[in-house]
């Protein structure tokens, strides 16, 4: 229910200067205040169909409601990751889409084996060249961006309730993985690093269900396909009295954030790849990339 995120790309002397206009946000807090907690928890996934299970769970956890039956968070994350790796990115890269692995929703070892095309590799470069699992998609990304192109260096997510530039993404969640360290070393934290982070996160989530947490009274953190949602809510006498949330897109689109940095470090000669860069970054609102102006 948010408006479109506006991106205007100006080119001058071979450099790209992005100007980002945030989407008009739904006045969520205003809509939730004075409602019954159960009503608020039911409304969240209806208002936000992207990562709806995660957002509904965050509301339930923050408001102290039972969260069983609110949807399968693990399945939602697996589905969204697989859709990127098997459908969306192949299309944007000119590759044939692939069906989602059989029985994917059950997760577990069969899904992990399917995405890697066998055992988990120890060397990222060898796997990219292997043609196994989803390697052809990631290899096409590696061929599309030279090392250092469309990279972003933002701080790790340490203040989830603060709307500042932070690495709130599946890649950030997986940054400690040895394969991710190899990709960062060889290519930088660009599109391949971010896409590889989805893959590593997918494998982790397939093997261990994602865990939401209550970090303080009324404050919940819930992992989702795009990163981690933070939600604060309080109630009194059966009515919600305070409500606020911060999303991965808030951190992504903050001044100096990963979206701005990535587009600013995309070579002007590769401006046609801007939509792919944005799709990999994956804001949870529609995006309008404005006509390029040459200054």
Short mmCIF file of C-alpha atoms in Angstrom, two decimals:
data_model
loop_
_atom_site.label_atom_id
_atom_site.label_comp_id
_atom_site.label_asym_id
_atom_site.label_seq_id
_atom_site.Cartn_x
_atom_site.Cartn_y
_atom_site.Cartn_z
CA UNK A 1 0.00 0.00 0.00
CA UNK A 2 2.97 2.34 -0.28
CA UNK A 3 3.49 4.63 -3.27
CA UNK A 4 6.37 4.19 -5.67
CA UNK A 5 10.00 4.76 -4.78
CA UNK A 6 11.35 7.29 -7.27
CA UNK A 7 14.89 6.96 -8.64
CA UNK A 8 16.30 9.59 -10.99
CA UNK A 9 19.68 8.84 -12.54
CA UNK A 10 21.72 11.74 -13.90
CA UNK A 11 24.89 11.04 -15.87
CA UNK A 12 27.82 13.41 -16.07
CA UNK A 13 31.35 12.66 -17.24
CA UNK A 14 30.77 8.93 -17.01
CA UNK A 15 29.46 9.05 -13.45
CA UNK A 16 25.98 8.27 -12.22
CA UNK A 17 24.35 10.54 -9.65
CA UNK A 18 21.20 8.97 -8.17
CA UNK A 19 18.45 11.05 -6.63
CA UNK A 20 16.04 9.00 -4.54
CA UNK A 21 12.55 10.06 -3.58
CA UNK A 22 11.05 7.92 -0.86
CA UNK A 23 7.69 6.32 -1.43
CA UNK A 24 4.73 7.90 0.32
CA UNK A 25 4.36 5.76 3.39
CA UNK A 26 1.13 4.37 4.69
CA UNK A 27 0.32 6.10 8.03
CA UNK A 28 0.55 2.79 9.84
CA UNK A 29 0.79 4.16 13.37
CA UNK A 30 -2.29 6.35 12.92
CA UNK A 31 -4.22 3.41 11.54
CA UNK A 32 -3.31 1.12 14.44
CA UNK A 33 -3.75 3.38 17.45
CA UNK A 34 -6.89 2.65 19.50
CA UNK A 35 -7.56 -0.67 17.79
CA UNK A 36 -7.71 -3.99 19.60
CA UNK A 37 -4.38 -5.86 19.55
CA UNK A 38 -5.85 -8.85 17.70
CA UNK A 39 -7.25 -6.53 15.04
CA UNK A 40 -3.85 -4.87 14.59
CA UNK A 41 -2.11 -8.22 14.22
CA UNK A 42 -4.64 -9.33 11.63
CA UNK A 43 -4.39 -6.06 9.69
CA UNK A 44 -0.61 -6.05 9.20
CA UNK A 45 -0.34 -8.89 6.66
CA UNK A 46 -3.37 -7.53 4.82
CA UNK A 47 -1.86 -4.08 4.51
CA UNK A 48 1.57 -5.37 3.51
CA UNK A 49 1.41 -8.46 1.36
CA UNK A 50 5.21 -8.48 0.92
CA UNK A 51 6.69 -10.25 3.94
CA UNK A 52 3.17 -10.28 5.36
CA UNK A 53 3.79 -13.24 7.67
CA UNK A 54 6.85 -11.53 9.14
CA UNK A 55 4.98 -8.29 9.76
CA UNK A 56 2.00 -10.02 11.32
CA UNK A 57 4.30 -12.05 13.57
CA UNK A 58 6.16 -8.90 14.65
CA UNK A 59 2.88 -7.30 15.71
CA UNK A 60 1.77 -10.40 17.61
CA UNK A 61 5.08 -10.74 19.39
CA UNK A 62 5.28 -7.06 20.34
CA UNK A 63 1.69 -7.05 21.62
CA UNK A 64 2.08 -10.25 23.61
CA UNK A 65 -0.36 -12.26 21.51
CA UNK A 66 -0.11 -15.98 20.68
CA UNK A 67 1.69 -16.25 17.38
CA UNK A 68 0.89 -19.83 16.44
CA UNK A 69 -1.23 -19.98 13.32
CA UNK A 70 -0.04 -16.61 12.03
CA UNK A 71 1.55 -18.21 8.97
CA UNK A 72 4.74 -20.06 8.18
CA UNK A 73 7.61 -17.55 8.37
CA UNK A 74 10.19 -20.04 7.13
CA UNK A 75 8.11 -20.93 4.09
CA UNK A 76 7.64 -17.24 3.25
CA UNK A 77 11.40 -16.62 3.30
CA UNK A 78 12.23 -19.74 1.28
CA UNK A 79 9.60 -18.87 -1.33
CA UNK A 80 10.82 -15.31 -1.80
CA UNK A 81 14.49 -16.31 -2.00
CA UNK A 82 13.76 -19.06 -4.51
CA UNK A 83 11.61 -16.75 -6.62
CA UNK A 84 14.59 -14.41 -7.01
CA UNK A 85 17.10 -17.16 -7.79
CA UNK A 86 14.91 -19.25 -10.08
CA UNK A 87 12.54 -16.76 -11.72
CA UNK A 88 13.23 -13.03 -11.38
CA UNK A 89 17.00 -12.83 -11.82
CA UNK A 90 17.20 -15.35 -14.68
CA UNK A 91 14.61 -13.25 -16.52
CA UNK A 92 16.56 -10.02 -15.96
CA UNK A 93 19.79 -11.71 -17.05
CA UNK A 94 18.33 -13.20 -20.23
CA UNK A 95 18.40 -16.76 -18.88
CA UNK A 96 15.63 -19.31 -18.90
CA UNK A 97 13.71 -19.47 -15.62
CA UNK A 98 13.90 -22.68 -13.64
CA UNK A 99 11.12 -24.40 -11.69
CA UNK A 100 11.35 -24.17 -7.95
CA UNK A 101 12.93 -27.34 -6.50
CA UNK A 102 10.45 -30.11 -5.83
CA UNK A 103 9.25 -30.09 -2.23
CA UNK A 104 10.92 -26.74 -1.56
CA UNK A 105 8.42 -25.69 1.10
CA UNK A 106 9.61 -28.48 3.39
CA UNK A 107 13.13 -27.07 3.41
CA UNK A 108 15.76 -29.35 4.85
CA UNK A 109 18.70 -31.14 3.26
CA UNK A 110 16.98 -31.89 -0.08
CA UNK A 111 16.44 -28.20 -0.76
CA UNK A 112 19.99 -27.29 0.28
CA UNK A 113 21.36 -29.99 -2.03
CA UNK A 114 19.17 -28.76 -4.89
CA UNK A 115 20.29 -25.12 -4.73
CA UNK A 116 23.99 -25.97 -4.45
CA UNK A 117 23.65 -28.81 -6.95
CA UNK A 118 25.33 -31.19 -4.52
CA UNK A 119 27.40 -30.65 -1.41
CA UNK A 120 28.01 -27.13 -0.19
CA UNK A 121 31.18 -25.82 -1.87
CA UNK A 122 34.26 -24.60 -0.07
CA UNK A 123 35.47 -22.33 -2.87
CA UNK A 124 32.99 -19.82 -4.31
CA UNK A 125 34.91 -19.29 -7.57
CA UNK A 126 34.98 -23.00 -8.37
CA UNK A 127 31.27 -23.35 -7.67
CA UNK A 128 30.39 -20.35 -9.85
CA UNK A 129 32.14 -22.06 -12.77
CA UNK A 130 30.61 -25.46 -12.05
CA UNK A 131 27.16 -25.05 -13.57
CA UNK A 132 25.69 -26.82 -10.52
CA UNK A 133 22.45 -25.83 -8.82
CA UNK A 134 21.74 -22.13 -9.27
CA UNK A 135 25.39 -21.38 -10.11
CA UNK A 136 24.58 -20.31 -13.72
CA UNK A 137 22.47 -17.42 -12.40
CA UNK A 138 25.17 -16.22 -10.02
CA UNK A 139 27.84 -16.72 -12.69
CA UNK A 140 25.86 -14.50 -15.06
CA UNK A 141 25.82 -11.83 -12.37
CA UNK A 142 29.56 -12.18 -11.89
CA UNK A 143 30.03 -11.66 -15.63
CA UNK A 144 27.76 -8.59 -15.64
CA UNK A 145 29.58 -6.56 -12.99
CA UNK A 146 33.32 -6.12 -12.70
CA UNK A 147 34.84 -6.14 -9.19
CA UNK A 148 34.04 -2.88 -7.42
CA UNK A 149 31.02 -2.01 -9.58
CA UNK A 150 27.72 -1.12 -7.88
CA UNK A 151 29.19 -1.82 -4.43
CA UNK A 152 28.02 -0.39 -1.14
CA UNK A 153 29.76 -0.27 2.22
CA UNK A 154 27.29 0.50 4.98
CA UNK A 155 27.49 -0.28 8.69
CA UNK A 156 26.18 -3.57 10.01
CA UNK A 157 22.67 -3.62 11.46
CA UNK A 158 23.15 -2.67 15.11
CA UNK A 159 20.31 -0.19 15.69
CA UNK A 160 17.28 -1.72 13.97
CA UNK A 161 14.89 0.96 15.25
CA UNK A 162 17.02 3.79 13.87
CA UNK A 163 16.26 4.89 10.29
CA UNK A 164 19.86 5.27 9.16
CA UNK A 165 22.01 3.59 6.54
CA UNK A 166 22.57 0.03 7.82
CA UNK A 167 23.15 -3.34 6.16
CA UNK A 168 19.72 -4.80 6.83
CA UNK A 169 19.62 -7.53 4.19
CA UNK A 170 20.01 -11.29 3.71
CA UNK A 171 23.61 -10.62 2.68
CA UNK A 172 24.23 -8.68 5.85
CA UNK A 173 22.69 -11.51 7.84
CA UNK A 174 25.06 -13.95 6.11
CA UNK A 175 28.17 -11.76 6.01
CA UNK A 176 30.06 -13.98 8.45
CA UNK A 177 29.92 -16.96 6.09
CA UNK A 178 33.32 -17.98 4.60
CA UNK A 179 31.88 -18.06 1.06
CA UNK A 180 30.57 -14.52 1.52
CA UNK A 181 34.02 -13.40 2.65
CA UNK A 182 35.47 -14.85 -0.57
CA UNK A 183 32.93 -13.01 -2.72
CA UNK A 184 33.54 -9.74 -0.85
CA UNK A 185 37.29 -10.12 -1.31
CA UNK A 186 37.12 -10.89 -5.03
CA UNK A 187 34.20 -8.68 -6.12
CA UNK A 188 33.37 -6.27 -3.31
CA UNK A 189 29.98 -5.90 -1.69
CA UNK A 190 28.15 -5.46 -4.96
CA UNK A 191 25.31 -7.27 -6.76
CA UNK A 192 27.02 -10.68 -6.69
CA UNK A 193 27.70 -10.41 -2.94
CA UNK A 194 24.09 -9.49 -2.30
CA UNK A 195 22.70 -12.25 -4.52
CA UNK A 196 25.09 -14.79 -3.00
CA UNK A 197 23.85 -13.65 0.39
CA UNK A 198 20.33 -14.66 -0.61
CA UNK A 199 21.64 -18.10 -1.50
CA UNK A 200 23.54 -18.56 1.76
CA UNK A 201 20.57 -17.23 3.75
CA UNK A 202 18.28 -19.63 1.90
CA UNK A 203 20.49 -22.58 2.80
CA UNK A 204 20.60 -21.51 6.45
CA UNK A 205 16.85 -20.96 6.66
CA UNK A 206 16.18 -24.33 5.01
CA UNK A 207 18.19 -26.08 7.72
CA UNK A 208 17.10 -24.06 10.78
CA UNK A 209 13.75 -22.24 11.10
CA UNK A 210 14.08 -18.45 11.44
CA UNK A 211 13.71 -17.13 14.96
CA UNK A 212 11.83 -13.98 15.91
CA UNK A 213 12.81 -12.31 19.16
CA UNK A 214 11.45 -9.88 21.71
CA UNK A 215 14.38 -7.59 22.53
CA UNK A 216 12.47 -5.45 25.04
CA UNK A 217 8.94 -5.12 26.31
CA UNK A 218 6.82 -4.36 23.27
CA UNK A 219 9.71 -4.47 20.78
CA UNK A 220 10.07 -7.35 18.34
CA UNK A 221 12.64 -8.24 15.68
CA UNK A 222 11.55 -10.65 12.97
CA UNK A 223 13.73 -11.96 10.12
CA UNK A 224 12.22 -11.79 6.65
CA UNK A 225 13.26 -12.29 3.04
CA UNK A 226 14.49 -8.69 2.70
CA UNK A 227 16.13 -8.34 6.09
CA UNK A 228 14.81 -7.82 9.60
CA UNK A 229 11.64 -5.98 10.61
CA UNK A 230 11.63 -4.06 13.88
CA UNK A 231 8.29 -3.25 15.46
CA UNK A 232 7.36 -1.54 18.69
CA UNK A 233 3.81 -1.65 20.03
CA UNK A 234 2.14 -1.09 23.39
CA UNK A 235 -1.38 -1.57 24.63
CA UNK A 236 -3.50 -0.51 27.58
CA UNK A 237 -6.98 -1.62 28.53
CA UNK A 238 -7.29 -3.71 25.40
CA UNK A 239 -6.34 -0.93 22.97
CA UNK A 240 -3.10 -0.20 21.17
CA UNK A 241 -1.59 3.03 22.48
CA UNK A 242 1.71 3.16 20.56
CA UNK A 243 2.88 1.62 17.32
CA UNK A 244 6.00 2.05 15.15
CA UNK A 245 7.92 -0.11 12.71
CA UNK A 246 11.18 0.12 10.81
CA UNK A 247 11.66 -1.99 7.69
CA UNK A 248 14.66 -3.19 5.66
CA UNK A 249 13.61 -0.71 2.97
CA UNK A 250 13.90 2.15 5.47
CA UNK A 251 17.57 1.27 6.01
CA UNK A 252 18.14 0.57 2.31
CA UNK A 253 16.82 3.96 1.16
CA UNK A 254 18.24 6.09 3.98
CA UNK A 255 20.66 8.82 2.86
CA UNK A 256 24.01 7.23 2.11
CA UNK A 257 22.41 3.78 2.21
CA UNK A 258 23.00 0.75 0.04
CA UNK A 259 20.61 1.88 -2.69
CA UNK A 260 22.25 5.27 -3.15
CA UNK A 261 25.79 3.91 -2.94
CA UNK A 262 25.19 1.01 -5.30
CA UNK A 263 23.70 3.17 -8.03
CA UNK A 264 26.37 5.84 -7.62
CA UNK A 265 29.03 3.18 -8.22
CA UNK A 266 27.37 1.74 -11.29
CA UNK A 267 29.36 2.78 -14.38
CA UNK A 268 27.44 5.02 -16.75
CA UNK A 269 28.19 2.54 -19.54
CA UNK A 270 26.19 -0.06 -17.61
CA UNK A 271 23.20 2.11 -16.79
CA UNK A 272 20.97 -0.47 -18.46
CA UNK A 273 21.71 -2.72 -15.47
CA UNK A 274 20.24 -0.27 -12.97
CA UNK A 275 16.94 -2.15 -12.81
CA UNK A 276 18.80 -5.39 -12.06
CA UNK A 277 20.79 -3.66 -9.31
CA UNK A 278 17.56 -2.37 -7.76
CA UNK A 279 15.86 -5.76 -8.03
CA UNK A 280 18.76 -7.39 -6.17
CA UNK A 281 18.58 -4.72 -3.46
CA UNK A 282 14.84 -5.47 -3.38
CA UNK A 283 12.93 -2.56 -1.83
CA UNK A 284 9.48 -3.66 -0.67
CA UNK A 285 7.66 -0.96 -2.65
CA UNK A 286 7.13 -0.38 -6.38
CA UNK A 287 10.02 1.43 -8.04
CA UNK A 288 9.98 4.02 -10.80
CA UNK A 289 13.34 4.69 -12.44
CA UNK A 290 13.13 8.06 -14.15
CA UNK A 291 14.41 8.85 -17.61
CA UNK A 292 18.14 9.45 -17.54
CA UNK A 293 19.32 13.02 -17.99
CA UNK A 294 22.82 13.70 -19.33
CA UNK A 295 24.33 16.67 -17.59
#
